[in-house]
XYZ file of C-alpha atoms in Angstrom:
683
model
C 0.000 0.000 0.000
C 2.842 2.395 0.885
C 4.631 1.578 -2.356
C 1.495 2.370 -4.345
C 1.133 5.831 -2.787
C 4.820 6.531 -3.326
C 4.432 5.608 -6.990
C 1.365 7.808 -7.344
C 2.916 10.782 -5.579
C 6.182 10.513 -7.475
C 4.432 10.708 -10.831
C 2.374 13.751 -9.843
C 5.539 15.752 -9.152
C 6.243 18.318 -11.889
C 8.683 17.281 -14.537
C 10.867 20.328 -13.677
C 11.449 18.931 -10.241
C 12.700 15.704 -11.826
C 15.154 17.582 -13.992
C 16.330 19.756 -11.092
C 16.935 16.930 -8.660
C 18.677 14.815 -11.331
C 18.076 11.713 -9.227
C 18.564 8.199 -10.510
C 15.807 6.741 -8.301
C 13.423 4.617 -10.320
C 10.388 5.823 -8.352
C 10.757 9.430 -9.516
C 10.830 8.563 -13.212
C 7.679 9.255 -15.215
C 5.486 6.261 -15.941
C 5.631 4.817 -19.411
C 2.277 3.783 -20.800
C 1.985 0.061 -21.454
C 0.743 -1.310 -24.758
C -2.832 -2.467 -24.612
C -5.452 -4.206 -26.702
C -8.237 -1.615 -26.817
C -11.787 -1.454 -28.072
C -13.965 1.594 -27.287
C -17.344 1.345 -25.596
C -19.771 3.007 -23.176
C -18.432 0.776 -20.379
C -14.941 -0.645 -20.322
C -13.891 -4.034 -18.998
C -10.255 -4.021 -17.978
C -8.134 -7.113 -18.252
C -4.720 -7.886 -16.801
C -4.106 -11.226 -18.449
C -0.935 -13.264 -18.993
C 0.541 -13.415 -22.456
C 4.310 -12.821 -22.411
C 6.828 -14.939 -20.544
C 8.933 -12.191 -19.002
C 11.912 -13.169 -16.864
C 12.562 -10.232 -14.546
C 15.932 -9.886 -12.831
C 15.849 -7.643 -9.770
C 19.231 -5.976 -9.886
C 19.317 -2.489 -8.372
C 16.840 0.357 -8.097
C 19.015 2.705 -10.162
C 17.867 1.317 -13.491
C 14.757 -0.396 -14.841
C 14.520 -4.182 -14.567
C 15.900 -6.160 -17.471
C 15.028 -9.495 -18.989
C 17.406 -12.412 -19.208
C 15.546 -13.710 -22.265
C 13.573 -11.950 -24.979
C 9.863 -11.869 -24.220
C 8.062 -14.784 -25.840
C 4.286 -15.030 -26.238
C 2.796 -17.700 -24.017
C 0.815 -19.613 -26.601
C -1.847 -21.221 -24.451
C -2.455 -18.202 -22.220
C -3.436 -16.154 -25.255
C -6.761 -17.971 -25.246
C -7.693 -16.104 -22.042
C -7.470 -12.821 -23.946
C -9.582 -14.258 -26.750
C -12.173 -15.468 -24.206
C -12.600 -11.914 -22.906
C -12.946 -10.520 -26.424
C -15.427 -13.241 -27.372
C -17.561 -12.596 -24.277
C -17.696 -8.853 -24.984
C -18.718 -9.532 -28.599
C -21.521 -11.841 -27.475
C -22.861 -9.361 -24.914
C -22.893 -6.535 -27.454
C -24.920 -8.736 -29.818
C -27.419 -9.786 -27.125
C -30.457 -7.419 -27.232
C -31.704 -8.630 -23.843
C -28.489 -7.898 -21.938
C -27.353 -4.263 -21.579
C -29.453 -2.907 -24.487
C -28.246 0.376 -25.986
C -24.931 -0.007 -24.170
C -21.731 -1.056 -25.893
C -19.073 -2.807 -23.886
C -15.440 -2.147 -24.656
C -12.234 -3.438 -23.160
C -8.662 -2.554 -22.354
C -6.335 -5.536 -22.034
C -2.779 -5.200 -20.787
C -0.134 -7.820 -20.187
C 0.296 -9.331 -16.738
C 4.063 -8.994 -16.349
C 4.106 -10.192 -12.712
C 6.289 -7.198 -11.833
C 5.094 -4.859 -9.065
C 6.018 -1.553 -10.724
C 4.293 -2.443 -13.979
C 1.297 -3.809 -12.085
C 0.666 -0.505 -10.321
C 1.338 1.315 -13.572
C -1.338 -0.754 -15.314
C -3.758 -0.160 -12.453
C -3.249 3.609 -12.612
C -3.742 3.547 -16.385
C -7.111 1.814 -15.912
C -8.140 4.661 -13.619
C -7.043 7.303 -16.106
C -8.120 8.475 -19.508
C -6.645 6.232 -22.164
C -3.282 7.509 -23.365
C -2.715 9.570 -20.215
C -1.788 8.898 -16.604
C -3.991 11.006 -14.346
C -5.772 8.649 -11.934
C -9.425 9.358 -11.134
C -9.600 12.122 -13.757
C -11.102 11.608 -17.177
C -11.096 13.993 -20.068
C -13.660 11.853 -21.857
C -16.876 10.950 -20.041
C -18.002 8.468 -22.669
C -16.152 5.497 -21.216
C -16.708 4.191 -17.712
C -14.499 1.510 -16.177
C -16.817 -1.331 -15.211
C -14.337 -3.788 -13.697
C -10.895 -5.326 -14.032
C -10.362 -9.052 -14.592
C -7.127 -10.615 -13.360
C -4.583 -11.541 -12.378
C -3.679 -15.192 -12.686
C -1.110 -14.670 -9.930
C -2.098 -14.175 -6.262
C 0.641 -11.659 -5.525
C -0.228 -9.508 -8.514
C -3.942 -9.750 -7.641
C -3.194 -8.432 -4.161
C -1.171 -5.522 -5.547
C -3.897 -4.640 -8.008
C -6.648 -5.047 -5.382
C -4.896 -2.637 -2.993
C -5.137 0.046 -5.683
C -8.560 -0.652 -7.182
C -10.088 -1.030 -3.725
C -9.447 2.652 -3.016
C -11.801 3.527 -5.863
C -14.265 0.647 -5.254
C -13.580 -0.738 -8.735
C -14.665 -4.422 -8.865
C -11.840 -6.834 -9.541
C -12.554 -10.438 -10.507
C -9.606 -12.760 -10.018
C -9.120 -16.422 -10.769
C -6.569 -19.004 -9.667
C -5.726 -16.645 -6.797
C -5.230 -19.165 -4.010
C -4.129 -16.786 -1.255
C -6.715 -16.770 1.585
C -5.702 -13.206 2.473
C -7.683 -12.068 -0.562
C -10.841 -13.182 1.251
C -10.356 -10.476 3.869
C -13.018 -7.912 2.996
C -11.477 -5.361 5.343
C -8.244 -5.399 3.313
C -9.502 -6.087 -0.209
C -12.978 -4.619 -0.401
C -13.425 -4.895 -4.166
C -11.751 -8.216 -4.953
C -13.955 -11.174 -5.833
C -13.000 -14.608 -6.986
C -14.906 -16.093 -9.893
C -13.472 -19.614 -9.946
C -14.400 -22.244 -7.342
C -12.318 -22.859 -4.259
C -9.187 -24.959 -4.619
C -9.838 -26.843 -1.354
C -12.163 -29.441 -2.982
C -9.328 -30.214 -5.404
C -7.188 -31.262 -2.444
C -9.942 -33.637 -1.350
C -9.908 -35.192 -4.807
C -6.130 -35.627 -4.535
C -6.730 -37.576 -1.319
C -9.318 -39.724 -3.108
C -6.813 -40.433 -5.876
C -4.091 -41.444 -3.406
C -6.467 -43.718 -1.499
C -7.703 -45.299 -4.731
C -4.205 -46.487 -5.610
C -3.307 -47.229 -1.951
C -0.468 -44.688 -1.938
C 0.362 -43.570 1.601
C 4.031 -42.556 1.286
C 4.409 -39.455 -0.883
C 6.545 -36.397 -1.461
C 5.379 -32.805 -1.878
C 6.857 -30.010 -3.994
C 5.352 -26.526 -3.629
C 6.423 -23.012 -4.661
C 8.222 -20.842 -2.132
C 5.497 -18.212 -1.953
C 2.220 -17.680 -0.144
C 0.307 -19.992 -2.480
C 2.735 -22.812 -1.721
C 2.462 -22.225 2.019
C -1.333 -22.182 1.834
C -1.242 -25.394 -0.190
C 0.797 -27.134 2.497
C -1.378 -25.836 5.328
C -4.552 -27.056 3.617
C -3.303 -30.422 2.342
C -1.240 -31.631 5.314
C -4.184 -32.035 7.763
C -6.139 -33.937 5.102
C -3.224 -36.315 4.620
C -2.964 -36.913 8.372
C -6.671 -37.674 8.650
C -6.356 -40.357 5.965
C -3.115 -41.930 7.280
C -1.029 -40.679 4.360
C 2.523 -39.735 5.317
C 4.828 -37.200 3.695
C 8.317 -38.521 3.052
C 9.711 -35.096 2.123
C 8.567 -31.552 1.434
C 10.569 -29.360 -0.927
C 10.054 -25.825 -2.179
C 10.871 -24.507 -5.622
C 11.101 -20.914 -6.827
C 7.816 -19.493 -8.033
C 9.543 -16.896 -10.218
C 12.943 -16.210 -11.698
C 15.088 -13.755 -9.749
C 18.723 -13.025 -9.021
C 18.766 -16.335 -7.166
C 18.067 -18.201 -10.394
C 21.662 -19.456 -10.719
C 21.733 -20.652 -7.127
C 18.435 -22.445 -7.625
C 19.644 -24.125 -10.788
C 22.766 -25.412 -9.011
C 20.851 -26.626 -5.967
C 20.628 -30.420 -5.956
C 18.723 -30.743 -2.678
C 15.332 -31.198 -4.336
C 16.348 -33.803 -6.899
C 18.507 -35.575 -4.327
C 15.572 -35.851 -1.935
C 13.268 -37.116 -4.678
C 15.791 -39.704 -5.836
C 16.702 -40.948 -2.347
C 13.135 -41.308 -1.120
C 11.211 -44.559 -1.348
C 8.157 -42.496 -2.287
C 7.183 -43.158 -5.899
C 4.511 -40.443 -5.934
C 5.173 -36.698 -5.712
C 2.350 -34.147 -5.416
C 3.286 -30.877 -7.131
C 1.552 -27.538 -6.695
C 2.342 -24.413 -8.649
C 1.631 -22.409 -11.744
C 3.525 -22.638 -15.014
C 6.471 -20.621 -13.659
C 6.963 -22.904 -10.654
C 6.637 -26.009 -12.828
C 9.120 -24.549 -15.289
C 11.675 -24.084 -12.510
C 11.097 -27.679 -11.443
C 11.678 -28.800 -15.031
C 14.992 -26.951 -15.064
C 16.121 -28.878 -11.996
C 15.040 -32.171 -13.542
C 16.849 -31.268 -16.755
C 20.063 -30.567 -14.871
C 19.707 -33.851 -12.978
C 19.342 -35.784 -16.228
C 22.362 -34.099 -17.787
C 24.413 -34.833 -14.693
C 23.365 -38.438 -14.038
C 22.200 -39.530 -17.516
C 19.052 -40.931 -15.847
C 15.528 -39.737 -15.166
C 13.544 -39.772 -11.960
C 10.838 -42.328 -12.613
C 8.211 -40.907 -10.333
C 4.474 -40.404 -10.608
C 3.901 -36.648 -10.523
C 0.435 -35.504 -9.443
C 0.060 -31.898 -10.597
C -2.665 -29.485 -9.478
C -4.888 -27.604 -11.894
C -2.839 -24.388 -11.615
C -0.473 -25.779 -14.230
C -1.502 -25.295 -17.824
C 0.003 -28.172 -19.808
C 3.075 -26.810 -21.669
C 1.550 -23.357 -21.290
C 4.634 -21.480 -22.404
C 4.674 -23.271 -25.726
C 8.425 -23.016 -26.183
C 10.398 -25.844 -27.713
C 12.345 -26.254 -24.465
C 9.243 -26.725 -22.352
C 7.696 -29.095 -24.853
C 10.788 -31.301 -24.602
C 10.844 -30.892 -20.822
C 7.455 -32.570 -20.603
C 9.486 -35.774 -20.918
C 10.231 -35.474 -17.193
C 6.499 -35.580 -16.475
C 5.826 -38.624 -18.611
C 3.186 -40.695 -16.837
C 2.102 -37.826 -14.600
C -1.493 -37.321 -13.510
C -2.734 -33.748 -13.673
C -6.000 -32.087 -12.768
C -7.849 -29.770 -15.128
C -10.788 -27.676 -14.052
C -14.040 -28.295 -15.817
C -14.919 -25.904 -18.635
C -18.319 -25.800 -20.302
C -18.772 -26.205 -24.046
C -19.313 -22.593 -25.106
C -21.117 -22.444 -28.463
C -19.601 -20.232 -31.129
C -16.134 -20.009 -29.594
C -14.552 -22.344 -32.116
C -16.044 -20.360 -34.997
C -14.733 -17.159 -33.432
C -11.210 -18.588 -33.311
C -11.371 -19.519 -36.969
C -11.984 -15.856 -37.876
C -8.645 -14.701 -36.451
C -6.618 -12.899 -39.108
C -3.143 -11.666 -38.152
C -3.047 -9.388 -41.196
C -6.167 -7.622 -39.935
C -5.838 -7.865 -36.116
C -8.408 -5.109 -35.414
C -6.327 -3.635 -32.629
C -5.092 -6.967 -31.256
C -1.459 -6.223 -30.486
C -0.827 -9.817 -29.381
C -2.144 -11.747 -32.387
C 0.709 -11.360 -34.869
C 3.466 -12.319 -32.424
C 1.395 -15.241 -31.167
C 0.750 -16.435 -34.710
C 4.452 -16.366 -35.525
C 5.271 -18.393 -32.422
C 2.751 -21.207 -32.747
C 3.265 -21.710 -36.486
C 7.035 -21.066 -36.417
C 6.822 -18.527 -39.212
C 7.400 -14.809 -39.703
C 5.586 -11.881 -41.314
C 8.850 -10.047 -41.991
C 10.307 -9.609 -45.446
C 12.062 -12.572 -47.005
C 15.542 -11.040 -46.755
C 15.041 -10.496 -43.023
C 13.842 -14.014 -42.265
C 16.364 -16.676 -41.223
C 16.359 -19.663 -43.495
C 15.095 -21.954 -40.765
C 11.887 -19.924 -40.428
C 9.222 -19.940 -43.093
C 7.066 -17.020 -44.124
C 3.564 -16.844 -42.692
C 0.864 -17.363 -45.317
C -2.193 -16.765 -43.073
C -3.528 -20.067 -44.421
C -2.306 -21.925 -41.344
C -5.007 -23.929 -39.584
C -5.439 -23.527 -35.828
C -6.946 -26.995 -35.566
C -3.630 -28.515 -36.579
C -1.869 -27.104 -33.524
C -1.054 -29.590 -30.753
C -2.925 -29.274 -27.475
C 0.312 -28.252 -25.741
C 0.289 -25.039 -27.786
C -3.370 -24.212 -28.242
C -6.830 -25.732 -27.902
C -9.932 -24.928 -29.888
C -12.132 -25.515 -26.845
C -12.000 -23.266 -23.796
C -9.535 -24.131 -21.085
C -10.443 -23.778 -17.422
C -8.845 -20.341 -17.014
C -10.389 -19.036 -20.233
C -13.775 -20.270 -19.051
C -13.326 -18.311 -15.821
C -12.518 -15.140 -17.774
C -15.555 -15.699 -19.980
C -17.848 -16.078 -16.961
C -16.283 -13.048 -15.255
C -17.232 -10.754 -18.158
C -20.803 -12.042 -18.124
C -20.992 -11.711 -14.347
C -20.113 -8.016 -14.491
C -22.540 -7.443 -17.368
C -25.382 -9.024 -15.386
C -24.422 -7.000 -12.302
C -24.669 -3.760 -14.295
C -27.888 -4.934 -15.921
C -29.427 -5.537 -12.492
C -28.856 -1.977 -11.225
C -29.335 -0.046 -14.475
C -33.079 0.685 -15.071
C -33.330 -0.317 -18.735
C -36.548 0.774 -20.330
C -37.514 3.081 -17.451
C -38.160 6.790 -17.806
C -34.990 7.605 -15.903
C -32.944 5.499 -18.320
C -34.381 7.342 -21.320
C -33.539 10.808 -20.034
C -30.337 12.665 -20.690
C -28.928 10.532 -23.508
C -27.261 8.002 -21.243
C -26.453 10.312 -18.310
C -27.981 7.808 -15.920
C -25.278 5.314 -16.904
C -22.598 7.743 -15.781
C -24.317 7.997 -12.393
C -23.795 4.314 -11.674
C -21.172 4.050 -8.964
C -18.660 1.188 -8.654
C -19.827 0.334 -5.139
C -23.322 -0.301 -6.548
C -21.892 -2.951 -8.856
C -20.031 -4.487 -5.916
C -23.266 -4.766 -3.957
C -25.069 -6.250 -6.949
C -22.469 -8.988 -7.430
C -23.548 -10.889 -4.313
C -27.029 -11.601 -5.665
C -26.199 -12.307 -9.315
C -27.098 -15.781 -10.541
C -27.624 -16.833 -14.152
C -27.023 -19.598 -16.684
C -24.318 -18.944 -19.249
C -24.432 -19.919 -22.909
C -22.971 -23.314 -22.027
C -26.059 -23.972 -19.903
C -24.173 -23.937 -16.598
C -25.112 -21.923 -13.541
C -22.812 -19.016 -12.665
C -22.949 -17.240 -9.329
C -20.702 -15.628 -6.800
C -19.903 -17.426 -3.553
C -18.463 -15.009 -1.009
C -17.084 -17.824 1.157
C -15.638 -19.710 -1.837
C -17.571 -22.818 -0.843
C -18.449 -23.870 -4.375
C -16.974 -27.094 -5.585
C -16.052 -27.908 -9.130
C -15.512 -30.975 -11.218
C -12.094 -31.931 -12.492
C -10.795 -34.089 -15.285
C -7.869 -36.402 -14.526
C -5.361 -36.223 -17.360
C -2.445 -38.531 -18.067
C 0.631 -36.786 -19.506
C 2.250 -38.902 -22.224
C 5.549 -38.130 -23.946
C 6.092 -39.938 -27.241
C 9.415 -41.033 -28.804
C 8.978 -38.480 -31.605
C 9.348 -35.682 -28.992
C 5.625 -34.878 -29.058
C 3.365 -34.987 -26.027
C -0.307 -35.185 -25.199
C -2.724 -35.257 -22.312
C -5.226 -38.100 -22.283
C -8.325 -37.999 -20.104
C -8.363 -41.073 -17.878
C -10.776 -40.054 -15.137
C -13.398 -37.650 -13.908
C -14.342 -36.131 -10.559
C -17.832 -34.688 -10.333
C -19.117 -33.563 -6.900
C -22.669 -33.347 -8.239
C -22.759 -37.001 -9.301
C -24.450 -39.565 -7.029
C -22.257 -41.337 -4.461
C -20.163 -44.044 -6.037
C -20.100 -42.271 -9.395
C -18.479 -39.013 -8.304
C -14.985 -40.471 -8.771
C -14.077 -42.565 -11.806
C -10.683 -43.482 -13.205
C -9.675 -46.004 -15.836
C -6.531 -47.530 -14.376
C -5.861 -49.671 -17.436
C -5.724 -46.567 -19.640
C -3.027 -44.852 -17.570
C 0.508 -44.865 -18.969
C 3.010 -45.022 -16.105
C 6.618 -43.862 -16.171
C 7.524 -47.114 -14.393
C 5.706 -49.223 -17.040
C 3.334 -50.581 -14.382
C 1.266 -49.314 -11.493
C 3.823 -48.300 -8.859
C 3.524 -48.967 -5.152
C 4.288 -45.899 -3.077
C 4.264 -47.116 0.502
C 6.670 -47.018 3.413
C 6.045 -50.745 4.013
C 4.068 -53.384 2.188
C 0.415 -53.644 3.113
C -0.613 -56.066 5.838
C -2.501 -58.932 4.239
C -5.854 -60.178 5.545
C -5.241 -62.193 8.693
C -2.756 -59.620 9.971
C -3.122 -56.280 11.723
C -0.897 -53.233 11.911
C 1.484 -52.862 14.824
C 2.772 -49.370 15.586
C 6.539 -48.916 15.652
C 7.787 -46.367 18.139
C 9.416 -43.216 16.745
C 8.267 -44.083 13.235
C 5.570 -42.409 11.100
C 2.174 -44.094 11.286
C 2.626 -45.290 7.696
C 5.681 -47.338 8.700
C 4.444 -50.272 10.783
C 4.825 -54.003 11.389
C 2.262 -56.683 10.620
C 1.156 -59.094 13.362
C -0.822 -62.315 12.956
C -4.331 -62.199 14.388
C -4.835 -64.071 17.714
C -6.891 -67.271 17.898
C -10.585 -66.745 17.310
C -10.107 -63.386 15.527
C -9.735 -62.331 11.903
C -8.994 -59.309 9.673
C -10.730 -59.414 6.300
C -9.029 -56.449 4.592
C -5.536 -55.117 4.046
C -3.910 -52.851 6.626
C -6.482 -53.655 9.304
C -6.189 -51.566 12.449
C -7.060 -54.543 14.663
C -8.449 -58.065 14.502
C -12.100 -58.771 15.321
C -13.582 -61.982 16.812
C -16.022 -64.204 14.917
C -19.616 -64.648 16.065
C -20.705 -67.724 18.009
C -21.970 -69.578 14.940
C -18.725 -68.918 13.019
C -15.021 -69.718 13.329
C -11.869 -68.325 11.580
C -10.362 -70.032 8.569
C -6.742 -71.185 8.583
C -5.444 -67.874 7.199
C -7.644 -65.926 9.647
C -8.883 -63.825 6.779
C -12.584 -64.547 7.161
C -15.146 -66.171 9.422
C -16.702 -69.437 8.305
C -20.164 -70.483 9.419
C -20.193 -73.611 11.500
C -21.684 -76.526 9.532
C -24.903 -78.142 10.870
C -24.772 -81.984 10.763
C -27.751 -84.149 11.768
C -29.081 -87.703 11.329
C -31.452 -87.725 8.390
C -34.359 -90.082 7.797
C -32.959 -90.723 4.351
C -29.697 -92.171 5.682
C -29.349 -95.905 6.358
C -28.596 -95.372 10.029
C -31.593 -93.090 10.317
C -33.873 -95.656 8.724
C -32.584 -98.426 11.026
C -32.944 -96.355 14.181
C -36.395 -95.104 13.193
C -37.536 -98.658 12.463
C -36.061 -99.929 15.722
C -37.761 -97.161 17.655
C -41.145 -97.784 16.035
C -40.935 -101.553 16.667
C -40.065 -101.248 20.325
C -42.537 -98.419 20.823
C -45.236 -100.673 19.363
C -44.252 -103.589 21.634
C -44.254 -101.309 24.680
C -47.669 -99.964 23.679
C -49.103 -103.485 23.316
C -47.746 -104.520 26.733
C -49.204 -101.369 28.264
C -52.562 -102.108 26.642
C -52.524 -105.692 27.976
C -51.762 -104.527 31.491
C -54.546 -101.989 31.352
C -56.962 -104.632 30.041
C -56.083 -107.054 32.823
C -55.561 -104.457 35.514
C -58.002 -106.149 37.939
C -56.411 -109.590 37.747
C -54.464 -110.854 40.784
C -51.195 -111.105 38.890
C -51.306 -107.417 37.782
C -52.238 -106.304 41.275
C -49.448 -108.457 42.706
C -46.866 -106.680 40.422
C -47.830 -103.240 41.711
C -50.172 -102.032 38.977
C -49.445 -98.301 39.387
C -45.707 -98.798 39.245
C -46.134 -100.937 36.135
C -48.025 -98.113 34.446
C -45.259 -95.642 35.221
C -42.492 -97.921 33.994
C -44.224 -98.815 30.732
C -45.090 -95.177 29.959
C -41.534 -94.100 30.735
C -40.140 -96.802 28.463
C -42.547 -95.749 25.701
C -41.514 -92.084 25.998
C -37.867 -93.054 25.977
C -38.323 -94.885 22.707
C -40.355 -92.024 21.189
C -37.775 -89.431 22.268
C -35.386 -90.983 19.758
C -37.356 -89.253 17.002
C -36.204 -85.890 18.471
C -32.612 -86.751 17.468
C -33.456 -87.762 13.892
C -34.110 -85.143 11.190
C -33.089 -81.450 10.857
C -33.307 -79.759 14.252
C -35.554 -76.802 14.946
C -35.814 -74.471 17.867
C -38.551 -76.626 19.484
C -36.807 -79.934 18.906
C -33.512 -78.556 20.248
C -35.300 -77.506 23.421
C -37.011 -80.888 23.796
C -33.710 -82.675 23.103
C -32.125 -81.032 26.099
C -35.030 -82.055 28.341
C -35.110 -85.610 27.026
C -31.361 -86.050 27.233
C -31.262 -84.714 30.770
C -34.106 -87.012 31.810
C -32.438 -90.041 30.333
C -29.183 -89.275 32.065
C -30.996 -88.972 35.381
C -32.778 -92.273 34.789
C -29.502 -93.997 34.040
C -27.980 -92.488 37.116
C -30.879 -93.681 39.200
């Protein structure tokens, strides 16, 4: 904030003072206006979007910063600029959205350099071609909002300036939680969903492949620190251990040489047993990691065969240079996330109308065209022999996906939705068709204040042309779907990303996570195992080792009567009463029920024997009853004879309780009969 006011104050000083003081301080030099892609309109949408790969070396403050390499257009990032232009064209053609109002735009390059960031912000607040903030010579153009940046640090610098004037700023891929502080950044809003759900999907991916011993590489800035703070607790909750954590430079600086000669990162990756490394960072951070991997390969003549899991911040080969396309070899077999982007109708046709000979104010198109098609628009005598002349008949559809895509990428889709979001916010507060709107030839439009648009943003909700719902979530609680892409590097030095999975939070449970394991190409030729120790097989349970991470454990055999029916069981569980463990103690087996059947030979013999003797006993009992009054029956104690014969009869009949499949009733009667017989024998 202090730097911004110093910049502003230093420019407002009279030029005579500059000449008198004759100071070499950079802050007292007049601002130089930055080139911009401009289209006039009643309302202007500003854009600070990435396009040039500028390597800034911070030397001293006595001279402007200089580049170690010539600026090269970033091929894939150019689509974000085209998405903004396409959205503005669509809105201007839509009679139901902002009628009688023409949207324009001013697009400048996101150089990721603080001085140029504040300079661009001040130019947005000034009349085009001048640098007088908050003063406009022309009242025909009103700044509606600014979209950008792709970088959290640059977004914070821009937000500190635009917030003073309540100018809405819509950022994307800005993963710094500080930007959520409304007291600090009152006008900054984030259009893309929160990155936290992506970390949950990373956990799901690790659990799917049973990887619990991983490494982490993150940039050495606030986004990298926030990534570690958010991901580490999730890993702990799911018993996933981190073998090492390394940081890589997020940007090139004077420490570039030291970083390039630092072997600590590659040494840690090589020495670790972890076969999986989770990488967070944008294209700059990934590029620095590629440089380290390139140096390691040149030094050792080998590659690190690891599975790299890359977050969605990385645009695949975004820089489009030949070096980075070859460097994708180090990420062969990697799994990367890509944010979902809707199928926007008409965008492909719009891309096919691009004409570098008639750019219509597009200052980026010609240089971008020369880069992606490796040609030049210069005269033949000025073109090196290795470069062909551009014919304008080149076909964009023939470009590889690493350079350019005909469908919208995730970041371009966010830019597209941001333009529509601001248009709907203005449409909601501007009384189209009312008497006040008709009066004064558009004066009512000039009365719309930026803070009114900020207030309107919170309630905006609409469906875009792709049919998807777009709204603003102040707490960033929206979740988004991601595609899982497999990076493949071919022997002919080409590369591609193949979709092998999908993560959709709106899908029903069980279908929200899908991945085709057989379609994945691994750097190790087969599915790697990234674990501290091998998994405990069923029949074993984990035993904690003191002073070791929870992922490094011993396996102990389950005690008698207990089992574990899955790998890496926390403990063994006993079987139920009607079950017993198998020999491997991996499952419980139901106890078999064996009984004497009537169909068996022994059953037939016993049943026949029982019936015969029961019949004889019954006949004897009948004879005694018939002759109960005879002297011989009375002499043998008639009552005792009755009891003995009935007892013998019941004993024979009780044998039927032990033949046939038992039931609850027969089991109960068996116990009574068996107990009675034992007592009789004892007596």
